[in-house]
PDB file of C-alpha atoms in Angstrom:
ATOM      1  CA  GLY A   1     -11.449 -21.166 -14.749  1.00 57.00           C
ATOM      2  CA  GLN A   2     -14.926 -20.952 -13.406  1.00 68.00           C
ATOM      3  CA  ASN A   3     -18.091 -19.301 -14.669  1.00 88.00           C
ATOM      4  CA  ILE A   4     -21.064 -18.740 -12.402  1.00 95.00           C
ATOM      5  CA  ASP A   5     -24.392 -17.331 -13.574  1.00 96.00           C
ATOM      6  CA  GLN A   6     -27.370 -16.219 -11.542  1.00 97.00           C
ATOM      7  CA  PRO A   7     -30.193 -13.762 -12.270  1.00 97.00           C
ATOM      8  CA  THR A   8     -29.415 -10.149 -11.460  1.00 96.00           C
ATOM      9  CA  GLU A   9     -32.694  -9.254  -9.792  1.00 97.00           C
ATOM     10  CA  MET A  10     -35.901 -10.915  -8.623  1.00 98.00           C
ATOM     11  CA  THR A  11     -39.061  -9.657  -6.957  1.00 98.00           C
ATOM     12  CA  ALA A  12     -41.442 -11.737  -4.873  1.00 97.00           C
ATOM     13  CA  THR A  13     -44.381 -11.180  -2.569  1.00 97.00           C
ATOM     14  CA  GLU A  14     -44.321 -11.521   1.208  1.00 97.00           C
ATOM     15  CA  GLY A  15     -45.444 -15.004   2.239  1.00 97.00           C
ATOM     16  CA  ALA A  16     -44.681 -16.519  -1.157  1.00 98.00           C
ATOM     17  CA  ILE A  17     -41.968 -18.940  -2.306  1.00 97.00           C
ATOM     18  CA  VAL A  18     -39.052 -17.898  -4.517  1.00 98.00           C
ATOM     19  CA  GLN A  19     -36.393 -19.977  -6.261  1.00 98.00           C
ATOM     20  CA  ILE A  20     -33.033 -18.441  -7.153  1.00 98.00           C
ATOM     21  CA  ASN A  21     -31.098 -20.419  -9.738  1.00 98.00           C
ATOM     22  CA  CYS A  22     -27.356 -20.702 -10.184  1.00 98.00           C
ATOM     23  CA  THR A  23     -25.464 -22.434 -12.979  1.00 97.00           C
ATOM     24  CA  TYR A  24     -21.759 -23.004 -12.949  1.00 95.00           C
ATOM     25  CA  GLN A  25     -18.949 -24.365 -15.056  1.00 92.00           C
ATOM     26  CA  THR A  26     -15.860 -25.469 -13.219  1.00 83.00           C
ATOM     27  CA  SER A  27     -13.005 -27.910 -13.354  1.00 79.00           C
ATOM     28  CA  GLY A  28     -12.828 -30.040 -10.232  1.00 79.00           C
ATOM     29  CA  PHE A  29     -15.987 -29.205  -8.290  1.00 83.00           C
ATOM     30  CA  ASN A  30     -15.600 -29.276  -4.517  1.00 83.00           C
ATOM     31  CA  GLY A  31     -18.811 -27.752  -3.204  1.00 89.00           C
ATOM     32  CA  LEU A  32     -21.344 -24.977  -3.669  1.00 93.00           C
ATOM     33  CA  PHE A  33     -22.273 -22.310  -1.157  1.00 93.00           C
ATOM     34  CA  TRP A  34     -25.102 -19.828  -0.819  1.00 96.00           C
ATOM     35  CA  TYR A  35     -24.578 -16.608   1.097  1.00 95.00           C
ATOM     36  CA  GLN A  36     -27.012 -13.836   1.995  1.00 96.00           C
ATOM     37  CA  GLN A  37     -25.807 -10.252   1.942  1.00 95.00           C
ATOM     38  CA  HIS A  38     -27.852  -7.300   3.122  1.00 95.00           C
ATOM     39  CA  ALA A  39     -26.816  -3.945   1.695  1.00 91.00           C
ATOM     40  CA  GLY A  40     -23.681  -2.660   3.394  1.00 87.00           C
ATOM     41  CA  GLU A  41     -23.249  -5.786   5.482  1.00 90.00           C
ATOM     42  CA  ALA A  42     -21.125  -8.929   5.496  1.00 89.00           C
ATOM     43  CA  PRO A  43     -22.156 -11.981   3.499  1.00 92.00           C
ATOM     44  CA  THR A  44     -23.580 -14.585   5.882  1.00 92.00           C
ATOM     45  CA  PHE A  45     -23.470 -18.324   5.266  1.00 91.00           C
ATOM     46  CA  LEU A  46     -26.759 -19.990   4.330  1.00 93.00           C
ATOM     47  CA  SER A  47     -25.952 -23.431   2.946  1.00 92.00           C
ATOM     48  CA  TYR A  48     -23.341 -25.803   1.574  1.00 91.00           C
ATOM     49  CA  ASN A  49     -23.945 -28.607  -0.932  1.00 93.00           C
ATOM     50  CA  VAL A  50     -21.321 -31.075  -2.067  1.00 89.00           C
ATOM     51  CA  LEU A  51     -23.544 -34.031  -3.000  1.00 93.00           C
ATOM     52  CA  ASP A  52     -26.570 -34.075  -5.294  1.00 96.00           C
ATOM     53  CA  GLY A  53     -29.913 -33.454  -3.728  1.00 96.00           C
ATOM     54  CA  LEU A  54     -31.827 -31.128  -1.483  1.00 96.00           C
ATOM     55  CA  GLU A  55     -30.595 -29.713   1.823  1.00 93.00           C
ATOM     56  CA  GLU A  56     -33.339 -28.196   3.968  1.00 93.00           C
ATOM     57  CA  LYS A  57     -32.752 -25.747   6.773  1.00 89.00           C
ATOM     58  CA  GLY A  58     -35.867 -24.087   8.093  1.00 94.00           C
ATOM     59  CA  ARG A  59     -37.384 -21.746   5.520  1.00 96.00           C
ATOM     60  CA  PHE A  60     -34.345 -22.105   3.255  1.00 96.00           C
ATOM     61  CA  SER A  61     -33.476 -25.099   1.081  1.00 97.00           C
ATOM     62  CA  SER A  62     -30.674 -25.587  -1.415  1.00 97.00           C
ATOM     63  CA  PHE A  63     -30.498 -28.085  -4.254  1.00 98.00           C
ATOM     64  CA  LEU A  64     -27.526 -29.306  -6.247  1.00 97.00           C
ATOM     65  CA  SER A  65     -27.148 -31.284  -9.469  1.00 97.00           C
ATOM     66  CA  ARG A  66     -23.460 -31.804 -10.210  1.00 94.00           C
ATOM     67  CA  SER A  67     -24.069 -33.428 -13.588  1.00 94.00           C
ATOM     68  CA  LYS A  68     -26.011 -30.371 -14.734  1.00 95.00           C
ATOM     69  CA  GLY A  69     -23.816 -27.783 -13.040  1.00 95.00           C
ATOM     70  CA  TYR A  70     -26.944 -26.384 -11.416  1.00 96.00           C
ATOM     71  CA  SER A  71     -28.116 -25.289  -8.012  1.00 98.00           C
ATOM     72  CA  TYR A  72     -31.036 -23.389  -6.614  1.00 98.00           C
ATOM     73  CA  LEU A  73     -31.882 -21.702  -3.355  1.00 98.00           C
ATOM     74  CA  LEU A  74     -35.516 -21.969  -2.301  1.00 98.00           C
ATOM     75  CA  LEU A  75     -36.931 -19.464   0.153  1.00 98.00           C
ATOM     76  CA  LYS A  76     -40.347 -20.232   1.653  1.00 97.00           C
ATOM     77  CA  GLU A  77     -42.798 -18.014   3.564  1.00 97.00           C
ATOM     78  CA  LEU A  78     -40.948 -14.920   2.431  1.00 98.00           C
ATOM     79  CA  GLN A  79     -40.516 -12.129   4.927  1.00 98.00           C
ATOM     80  CA  MET A  80     -39.611  -8.498   4.288  1.00 97.00           C
ATOM     81  CA  LYS A  81     -36.263  -9.076   6.002  1.00 97.00           C
ATOM     82  CA  ASP A  82     -35.376 -11.565   3.247  1.00 98.00           C
ATOM     83  CA  SER A  83     -34.806  -8.619   0.896  1.00 98.00           C
ATOM     84  CA  ALA A  84     -31.081  -8.944   0.216  1.00 97.00           C
ATOM     85  CA  SER A  85     -28.554 -10.151  -2.337  1.00 97.00           C
ATOM     86  CA  TYR A  86     -28.045 -13.896  -2.570  1.00 98.00           C
ATOM     87  CA  LEU A  87     -24.600 -15.035  -3.647  1.00 97.00           C
ATOM     88  CA  CYS A  88     -23.840 -18.398  -5.198  1.00 96.00           C
ATOM     89  CA  ALA A  89     -20.203 -19.483  -4.761  1.00 93.00           C
ATOM     90  CA  VAL A  90     -18.255 -22.517  -5.911  1.00 91.00           C
ATOM     91  CA  SER A  91     -15.201 -24.181  -4.431  1.00 85.00           C
ATOM     92  CA  GLN A  92     -12.966 -26.172  -6.740  1.00 77.00           C
ATOM     93  CA  SER A  93     -10.646 -29.031  -5.842  1.00 69.00           C
ATOM     94  CA  GLY A  94      -6.936 -28.999  -6.348  1.00 66.00           C
ATOM     95  CA  ALA A  95      -4.763 -25.914  -6.405  1.00 61.00           C
ATOM     96  CA  GLY A  96      -6.614 -22.924  -5.062  1.00 59.00           C
ATOM     97  CA  SER A  97      -9.262 -25.078  -3.474  1.00 62.00           C
ATOM     98  CA  TYR A  98      -9.515 -22.841  -0.413  1.00 74.00           C
ATOM     99  CA  GLN A  99     -10.861 -19.910  -2.365  1.00 80.00           C
ATOM    100  CA  LEU A 100     -14.466 -19.421  -3.377  1.00 86.00           C
ATOM    101  CA  THR A 101     -15.527 -18.074  -6.752  1.00 90.00           C
ATOM    102  CA  PHE A 102     -18.678 -16.023  -6.421  1.00 93.00           C
ATOM    103  CA  GLY A 103     -21.408 -15.175  -8.864  1.00 95.00           C
ATOM    104  CA  LYS A 104     -22.490 -11.553  -9.161  1.00 95.00           C
ATOM    105  CA  GLY A 105     -25.401 -12.098  -6.805  1.00 96.00           C
ATOM    106  CA  THR A 106     -29.170 -11.970  -7.149  1.00 98.00           C
ATOM    107  CA  LYS A 107     -30.861  -8.968  -5.587  1.00 97.00           C
ATOM    108  CA  LEU A 108     -34.176 -10.128  -4.135  1.00 98.00           C
ATOM    109  CA  SER A 109     -36.849  -7.586  -3.336  1.00 98.00           C
ATOM    110  CA  VAL A 110     -39.752  -8.770  -1.173  1.00 98.00           C
ATOM    111  CA  ILE A 111     -42.856  -6.629  -1.557  1.00 97.00           C
ATOM    112  CA  PRO A 112     -45.974  -6.532   0.626  1.00 95.00           C
TER     113      PRO A 112
ATOM    114  CA  GLY B   1     -13.819 -11.751  19.460  1.00 54.00           C
ATOM    115  CA  ALA B   2     -17.240 -13.008  18.517  1.00 77.00           C
ATOM    116  CA  GLY B   3     -16.916 -12.140  14.861  1.00 91.00           C
ATOM    117  CA  VAL B   4     -14.521 -10.866  12.215  1.00 95.00           C
ATOM    118  CA  SER B   5     -13.795  -7.198  12.807  1.00 96.00           C
ATOM    119  CA  GLN B   6     -12.578  -4.808  10.133  1.00 97.00           C
ATOM    120  CA  SER B   7     -11.428  -1.222  10.400  1.00 97.00           C
ATOM    121  CA  PRO B   8     -11.914   1.409   9.305  1.00 97.00           C
ATOM    122  CA  ARG B   9     -15.503   0.886   8.222  1.00 96.00           C
ATOM    123  CA  TYR B  10     -15.178   3.617   5.605  1.00 97.00           C
ATOM    124  CA  LYS B  11     -12.081   5.181   4.058  1.00 98.00           C
ATOM    125  CA  VAL B  12     -11.856   8.033   1.604  1.00 98.00           C
ATOM    126  CA  ALA B  13      -8.447   8.412  -0.007  1.00 98.00           C
ATOM    127  CA  LYS B  14      -7.104  10.879  -2.492  1.00 97.00           C
ATOM    128  CA  ARG B  15      -5.670   9.330  -5.616  1.00 97.00           C
ATOM    129  CA  GLY B  16      -2.040   8.479  -5.002  1.00 97.00           C
ATOM    130  CA  GLN B  17      -2.430   8.117  -1.253  1.00 98.00           C
ATOM    131  CA  ASP B  18      -1.428   4.907   0.574  1.00 98.00           C
ATOM    132  CA  VAL B  19      -4.037   3.126   2.717  1.00 98.00           C
ATOM    133  CA  ALA B  20      -3.960   0.305   5.258  1.00 98.00           C
ATOM    134  CA  LEU B  21      -6.987  -1.826   6.033  1.00 98.00           C
ATOM    135  CA  ARG B  22      -7.109  -3.958   9.156  1.00 98.00           C
ATOM    136  CA  CYS B  23      -8.757  -7.317   9.813  1.00 98.00           C
ATOM    137  CA  ASP B  24      -9.194  -8.978  13.208  1.00 97.00           C
ATOM    138  CA  PRO B  25     -10.285 -12.571  12.560  1.00 96.00           C
ATOM    139  CA  ILE B  26     -12.135 -14.810  14.987  1.00 94.00           C
ATOM    140  CA  SER B  27      -9.711 -15.936  17.667  1.00 93.00           C
ATOM    141  CA  GLY B  28      -8.051 -19.243  16.802  1.00 91.00           C
ATOM    142  CA  HIS B  29      -9.054 -19.220  13.155  1.00 92.00           C
ATOM    143  CA  VAL B  30      -6.271 -20.658  11.044  1.00 91.00           C
ATOM    144  CA  SER B  31      -7.333 -19.412   7.635  1.00 92.00           C
ATOM    145  CA  LEU B  32      -7.742 -15.772   6.634  1.00 94.00           C
ATOM    146  CA  PHE B  33      -8.888 -14.458   3.286  1.00 94.00           C
ATOM    147  CA  TRP B  34      -9.170 -11.064   1.642  1.00 97.00           C
ATOM    148  CA  TYR B  35     -11.779 -10.426  -1.039  1.00 96.00           C
ATOM    149  CA  GLN B  36     -12.583  -7.334  -3.101  1.00 97.00           C
ATOM    150  CA  GLN B  37     -16.215  -6.555  -3.887  1.00 96.00           C
ATOM    151  CA  ALA B  38     -16.992  -3.902  -6.499  1.00 94.00           C
ATOM    152  CA  LEU B  39     -20.424  -2.322  -6.539  1.00 91.00           C
ATOM    153  CA  GLY B  40     -23.051  -4.748  -7.824  1.00 89.00           C
ATOM    154  CA  GLN B  41     -20.581  -7.616  -8.090  1.00 92.00           C
ATOM    155  CA  GLY B  42     -19.759 -10.690  -6.088  1.00 93.00           C
ATOM    156  CA  PRO B  43     -16.618 -10.820  -3.957  1.00 94.00           C
ATOM    157  CA  GLU B  44     -13.384 -11.637  -5.796  1.00 94.00           C
ATOM    158  CA  PHE B  45     -10.498 -13.469  -4.149  1.00 92.00           C
ATOM    159  CA  LEU B  46      -7.364 -11.482  -3.389  1.00 95.00           C
ATOM    160  CA  THR B  47      -5.169 -13.517  -1.053  1.00 94.00           C
ATOM    161  CA  TYR B  48      -5.087 -16.363   1.491  1.00 92.00           C
ATOM    162  CA  PHE B  49      -3.149 -16.864   4.735  1.00 93.00           C
ATOM    163  CA  GLN B  50      -2.748 -20.068   6.696  1.00 92.00           C
ATOM    164  CA  ASN B  51      -1.593 -18.793  10.070  1.00 93.00           C
ATOM    165  CA  GLU B  52       1.213 -16.334   9.239  1.00 95.00           C
ATOM    166  CA  ALA B  53       2.059 -17.865   5.865  1.00 94.00           C
ATOM    167  CA  GLN B  54       0.671 -16.217   2.755  1.00 94.00           C
ATOM    168  CA  LEU B  55      -0.007 -19.282   0.640  1.00 91.00           C
ATOM    169  CA  ASP B  56      -1.719 -17.587  -2.280  1.00 90.00           C
ATOM    170  CA  LYS B  57      -1.598 -14.005  -3.481  1.00 91.00           C
ATOM    171  CA  SER B  58      -2.634 -14.722  -7.037  1.00 90.00           C
ATOM    172  CA  GLY B  59      -5.722 -12.505  -6.809  1.00 92.00           C
ATOM    173  CA  LEU B  60      -3.880  -9.309  -5.900  1.00 96.00           C
ATOM    174  CA  PRO B  61      -4.495  -7.037  -8.904  1.00 95.00           C
ATOM    175  CA  SER B  62      -1.089  -5.347  -8.953  1.00 95.00           C
ATOM    176  CA  ASP B  63       2.136  -4.922  -7.013  1.00 96.00           C
ATOM    177  CA  ARG B  64       0.548  -1.904  -5.333  1.00 98.00           C
ATOM    178  CA  PHE B  65      -1.391  -4.368  -3.178  1.00 98.00           C
ATOM    179  CA  PHE B  66       0.362  -5.998  -0.250  1.00 97.00           C
ATOM    180  CA  ALA B  67      -1.018  -8.097   2.611  1.00 98.00           C
ATOM    181  CA  GLU B  68       0.557  -9.427   5.776  1.00 97.00           C
ATOM    182  CA  ARG B  69      -0.366 -11.440   8.862  1.00 97.00           C
ATOM    183  CA  PRO B  70       2.898 -11.442  10.841  1.00 96.00           C
ATOM    184  CA  GLU B  71       1.716 -13.230  13.998  1.00 95.00           C
ATOM    185  CA  GLY B  72      -0.975 -15.385  12.485  1.00 93.00           C
ATOM    186  CA  SER B  73      -3.860 -13.340  13.828  1.00 95.00           C
ATOM    187  CA  VAL B  74      -4.465  -9.728  12.734  1.00 97.00           C
ATOM    188  CA  SER B  75      -3.965  -9.021   9.055  1.00 98.00           C
ATOM    189  CA  THR B  76      -3.372  -5.790   7.163  1.00 98.00           C
ATOM    190  CA  LEU B  77      -4.070  -5.134   3.506  1.00 98.00           C
ATOM    191  CA  LYS B  78      -2.056  -2.212   2.199  1.00 98.00           C
ATOM    192  CA  ILE B  79      -2.699  -0.416  -1.063  1.00 98.00           C
ATOM    193  CA  GLN B  80      -0.033   1.964  -2.299  1.00 98.00           C
ATOM    194  CA  ARG B  81      -0.635   4.898  -4.620  1.00 98.00           C
ATOM    195  CA  THR B  82      -4.377   4.308  -4.713  1.00 98.00           C
ATOM    196  CA  GLN B  83      -6.238   4.709  -7.985  1.00 97.00           C
ATOM    197  CA  GLN B  84      -9.921   5.190  -8.695  1.00 96.00           C
ATOM    198  CA  GLU B  85     -10.350   1.596  -9.834  1.00 96.00           C
ATOM    199  CA  ASP B  86      -9.361   0.508  -6.318  1.00 97.00           C
ATOM    200  CA  SER B  87     -12.682   1.853  -5.021  1.00 97.00           C
ATOM    201  CA  ALA B  88     -14.550  -1.153  -3.635  1.00 97.00           C
ATOM    202  CA  VAL B  89     -15.502  -2.925  -0.439  1.00 97.00           C
ATOM    203  CA  TYR B  90     -12.640  -5.002   0.931  1.00 98.00           C
ATOM    204  CA  LEU B  91     -13.907  -8.039   2.807  1.00 97.00           C
ATOM    205  CA  CYS B  92     -11.938 -10.152   5.212  1.00 97.00           C
ATOM    206  CA  ALA B  93     -13.042 -13.665   6.128  1.00 94.00           C
ATOM    207  CA  SER B  94     -11.692 -16.300   8.468  1.00 93.00           C
ATOM    208  CA  SER B  95     -12.164 -20.006   8.916  1.00 90.00           C
ATOM    209  CA  LEU B  96     -11.326 -22.357  11.759  1.00 86.00           C
ATOM    210  CA  GLU B  97      -9.976 -25.115   9.566  1.00 79.00           C
ATOM    211  CA  VAL B  98      -7.229 -25.167   6.988  1.00 72.00           C
ATOM    212  CA  GLY B  99      -8.591 -24.291   3.583  1.00 65.00           C
ATOM    213  CA  GLY B 100     -11.964 -22.956   4.552  1.00 60.00           C
ATOM    214  CA  TRP B 101     -13.887 -24.852   1.950  1.00 60.00           C
ATOM    215  CA  TYR B 102     -16.628 -25.539   4.467  1.00 65.00           C
ATOM    216  CA  GLY B 103     -17.366 -21.858   4.550  1.00 70.00           C
ATOM    217  CA  TYR B 104     -16.036 -18.710   6.043  1.00 84.00           C
ATOM    218  CA  THR B 105     -17.190 -16.002   8.402  1.00 91.00           C
ATOM    219  CA  PHE B 106     -16.959 -12.606   6.750  1.00 93.00           C
ATOM    220  CA  GLY B 107     -16.383  -9.232   8.323  1.00 95.00           C
ATOM    221  CA  SER B 108     -18.547  -6.257   7.389  1.00 93.00           C
ATOM    222  CA  GLY B 109     -15.819  -4.888   5.165  1.00 95.00           C
ATOM    223  CA  THR B 110     -14.050  -1.604   4.586  1.00 97.00           C
ATOM    224  CA  ARG B 111     -15.597   0.588   1.912  1.00 97.00           C
ATOM    225  CA  LEU B 112     -12.736   2.372   0.143  1.00 98.00           C
ATOM    226  CA  THR B 113     -13.517   5.365  -2.030  1.00 98.00           C
ATOM    227  CA  VAL B 114     -10.665   6.890  -4.019  1.00 97.00           C
ATOM    228  CA  VAL B 115     -11.323  10.457  -5.162  1.00 97.00           C
TER     229      VAL B 115
END
């Protein structure tokens, strides 16, 4: 099975930087995803990491360490519209590899 | 269409009633997934279709849940004799490639409330 942990809630100030951590335990790792989900809306794809290291995409970056079972999502120059839940999800290889296992999500509140 | 479309957006059902939830994936997408998202939780896998074939239904919580995709495009998730624990948002997602491990596109979901 898989176990994914991420903080339940975080608060950060507009213009600041915030790091959302995710740890996972899985057999047969095949990639890690971050999704953003505004209340009442669909999750939208932010990033995908399959190799160790940092992937940068504009204000958002995602880091992966496979040996540590650890990832983080870094959001820079926070804007009010970044207030949302951030979901960490893992894909495993082998049987069932098409499905993603999601963490419970981190609710980020950006305050002025 | 441009995105994954789900209907209805909201559904209130009396306990014991049958419901049918519809998903219109992005045109040409091979893979289609159903997920269930309870309040304050992450989505949980229900079932996976590759074209019209249901390759995995291991996440369906009971035999009251049934999904189909007869022509490899539109899919319907049916829940018979609904119970209060079925209250959740039901998300559909589709992916162009087989498997979808490079990420999906989700619909906005159907929020089911069983009273």
